[in-house]
Amino acid sequence: MDKMRSDAVKRGVERAPHRSLLRALGLTEAEMDRPFIGVVNSYNETIPGHMHLNKVAEAVKAGIRIAGGTPFECSTIGVCDGIAMNHPGMKYSLASRELIADSVEIVAEAHAFDALVLIPNCDKIIPGMLMAAARLNVPTIVVSGGPMLAGNMGGKVVDLNSVFEAVGAVKAGKMTDEELAEVECQACPGCGSCSGLFTANTMNCLSEVLGMALPGNGTIPAVDAGRLRLAKQAGMQIMELLRRNIRPSDILTPAAFHNAMVVDMALGGSTNSVLHCLAIAHEAGVAMSLSELNEISNRTPHLCKISPSGAHHLEDLHVAGGIPAVMHEVAGLGLLEGSAMTVTGQTAAENYAQARVVDRNVIHSPQQPYSATGGLAILFGNLAPEGAVVKRGAVHPDMLVHSGPARVFDNEELATQAIMAGQFQPGDVLVIRYEGPRGGPGMREMLTPTSLLAGMGMDSAVALLTDGRFSGATRGAAIGHISPEAASRGPIAAVQNGDIIHIDIPHYKLSLDVPEAEIARRLAALPPFRSQITRGYLKRYAKMVTSASTGAVFTDD
């Protein structure tokens, strides 16, 4: 093999001290002669999606050794969004994405790895690692830990979202405390990323579509032996990518991001996928426009309704044919760029050429879609000049077009208290602001208020708007990522109780029924925004983070 990056730490007389340290790791001469492959593993004992990644890493390292490489396992941090939900800890979730990207960059550059295998499994870890891959541009492959199986409660399929919604059902008197306890015990049966098409599983599926992961990465269940085989194959394949010098810059092209957005629309994935794909594209030097996503949505049929949009889960999608089958369906409409390179060493078209749908109940045909347009929509208007995001496929039909009076809350806690106390009316538009990337800071996910409303049976009667985020598990008329955010004096900061807000999802519109001059007057009268965070990482994060419309990446200044 030609000169390798790792030669910087192991070749030449002046590298004798470096080799001495490598020998302290137990490396033999043969191992030092081979390419050094970084295996970046986000294993920890806090996140159910990560509790088994040590086994995945062992399989990856076995594959690397089989194919003639020397693996070095190292780690990153990770946050469990479910555990962090609805308290100050959620401020750190999105903020962790930048730290994860930086940590991968640091360990890979400091130790001169020739190539990387990245092992994520949850919300911010996946995009953080992909951002690092684009930044480093050494041969890289991603292999996730796979989705959790859905739970079973007396023959009824349940998942984590069932628990959040059950809390609302108890508050509404529709469920007993004993029934809630049973859902709590049955919803999450073991390891893996939570079983619906929430953010983690959306991003694991899109890793396949982007070409950075092998087919099956997004859907093979965590407990399936196929997951370990996939990990072993990833370890072997990274050596082929290194041999052929196939890098992320060859894969993360405009065609790859186009394909990802098409499949995202067909799946009806998490709204957070838009935020993360913008950030990954930024690192890859690829321009993405939010307005372009609506053009893709208008052409792409919605083929799957996976929880929370429907009754199916990731295990069902896997059995039905997985992501290659979905890609095959939309490719038949001429919607994909089949020539895009992938980590298989083949094009996207070659990867999905033989894929077929096994279960039409799970993956509908383009001729009989759930809807003719995609499962996500980007809304614009005087309330969101830079855009807002909604999971259209999870919105009750009665709420696709809605006008109602605003009920304004300056943080998630106040909104949650009001919902639990029943301090709202059918038709209201609940506005939760100062929860954006800078204002939160950290752009908290807010599954608790949306789930309370769904559990109360009010998701068909009440809308929620925020400059923060909603979880991938959210359903209902929940519109997030409103940009500019309140902390940056976006129009959402001017909304007052009783103002009429117009929502028109089919026409991608979100507007405030207040004259522009009055909006400007209200904004000018606001005092300067001052964060309550005065120290630590979040203080630095708030100074550096940009708008959600840019992917909430750090400023380049």
PDB file of C-alpha atoms in Angstrom, residues 22 38 120 137 144-145 172 195 198 203 242 259 309 314 341 376 427 466 488 500 516 544 547 550:
ATOM      1  CA  LEU A  22       2.309   1.468  20.417  1.00  0.00           C
ATOM      2  CA  GLY A  38      -9.998   4.226  14.148  1.00  0.00           C
ATOM      3  CA  PRO A 120     -23.398   5.718  16.684  1.00  0.00           C
ATOM      4  CA  ASN A 137     -12.393  13.322   4.585  1.00  0.00           C
ATOM      5  CA  SER A 144     -25.196   1.842  13.850  1.00  0.00           C
ATOM      6  CA  GLY A 145     -26.401  -0.300  16.736  1.00  0.00           C
ATOM      7  CA  ALA A 172     -57.325  13.484  31.048  1.00  0.00           C
ATOM      8  CA  SER A 195     -38.444   1.573  17.776  1.00  0.00           C
ATOM      9  CA  PHE A 198     -37.986   8.976  15.518  1.00  0.00           C
ATOM     10  CA  MET A 203     -30.841   9.394  10.672  1.00  0.00           C
ATOM     11  CA  LEU A 242      -9.036   2.570   1.970  1.00  0.00           C
ATOM     12  CA  ASN A 259     -31.469  11.289  -2.448  1.00  0.00           C
ATOM     13  CA  SER A 309     -47.340   8.511  12.144  1.00  0.00           C
ATOM     14  CA  LEU A 314     -38.634  -0.284  12.241  1.00  0.00           C
ATOM     15  CA  MET A 341     -21.246   6.627  -4.951  1.00  0.00           C
ATOM     16  CA  LEU A 376     -42.339  16.620   5.724  1.00  0.00           C
ATOM     17  CA  GLY A 427     -58.584  25.760  18.304  1.00  0.00           C
ATOM     18  CA  THR A 466     -41.914  26.802  18.561  1.00  0.00           C
ATOM     19  CA  SER A 488     -32.633  36.907  17.567  1.00  0.00           C
ATOM     20  CA  ILE A 500     -54.602  35.051  15.095  1.00  0.00           C
ATOM     21  CA  GLU A 516     -46.027  44.374   9.458  1.00  0.00           C
ATOM     22  CA  MET A 544     -21.312  30.432  18.455  1.00  0.00           C
ATOM     23  CA  SER A 547     -30.038  29.735  13.119  1.00  0.00           C
ATOM     24  CA  THR A 550     -28.688  26.835   8.640  1.00  0.00           C
TER      25      THR A 550
END
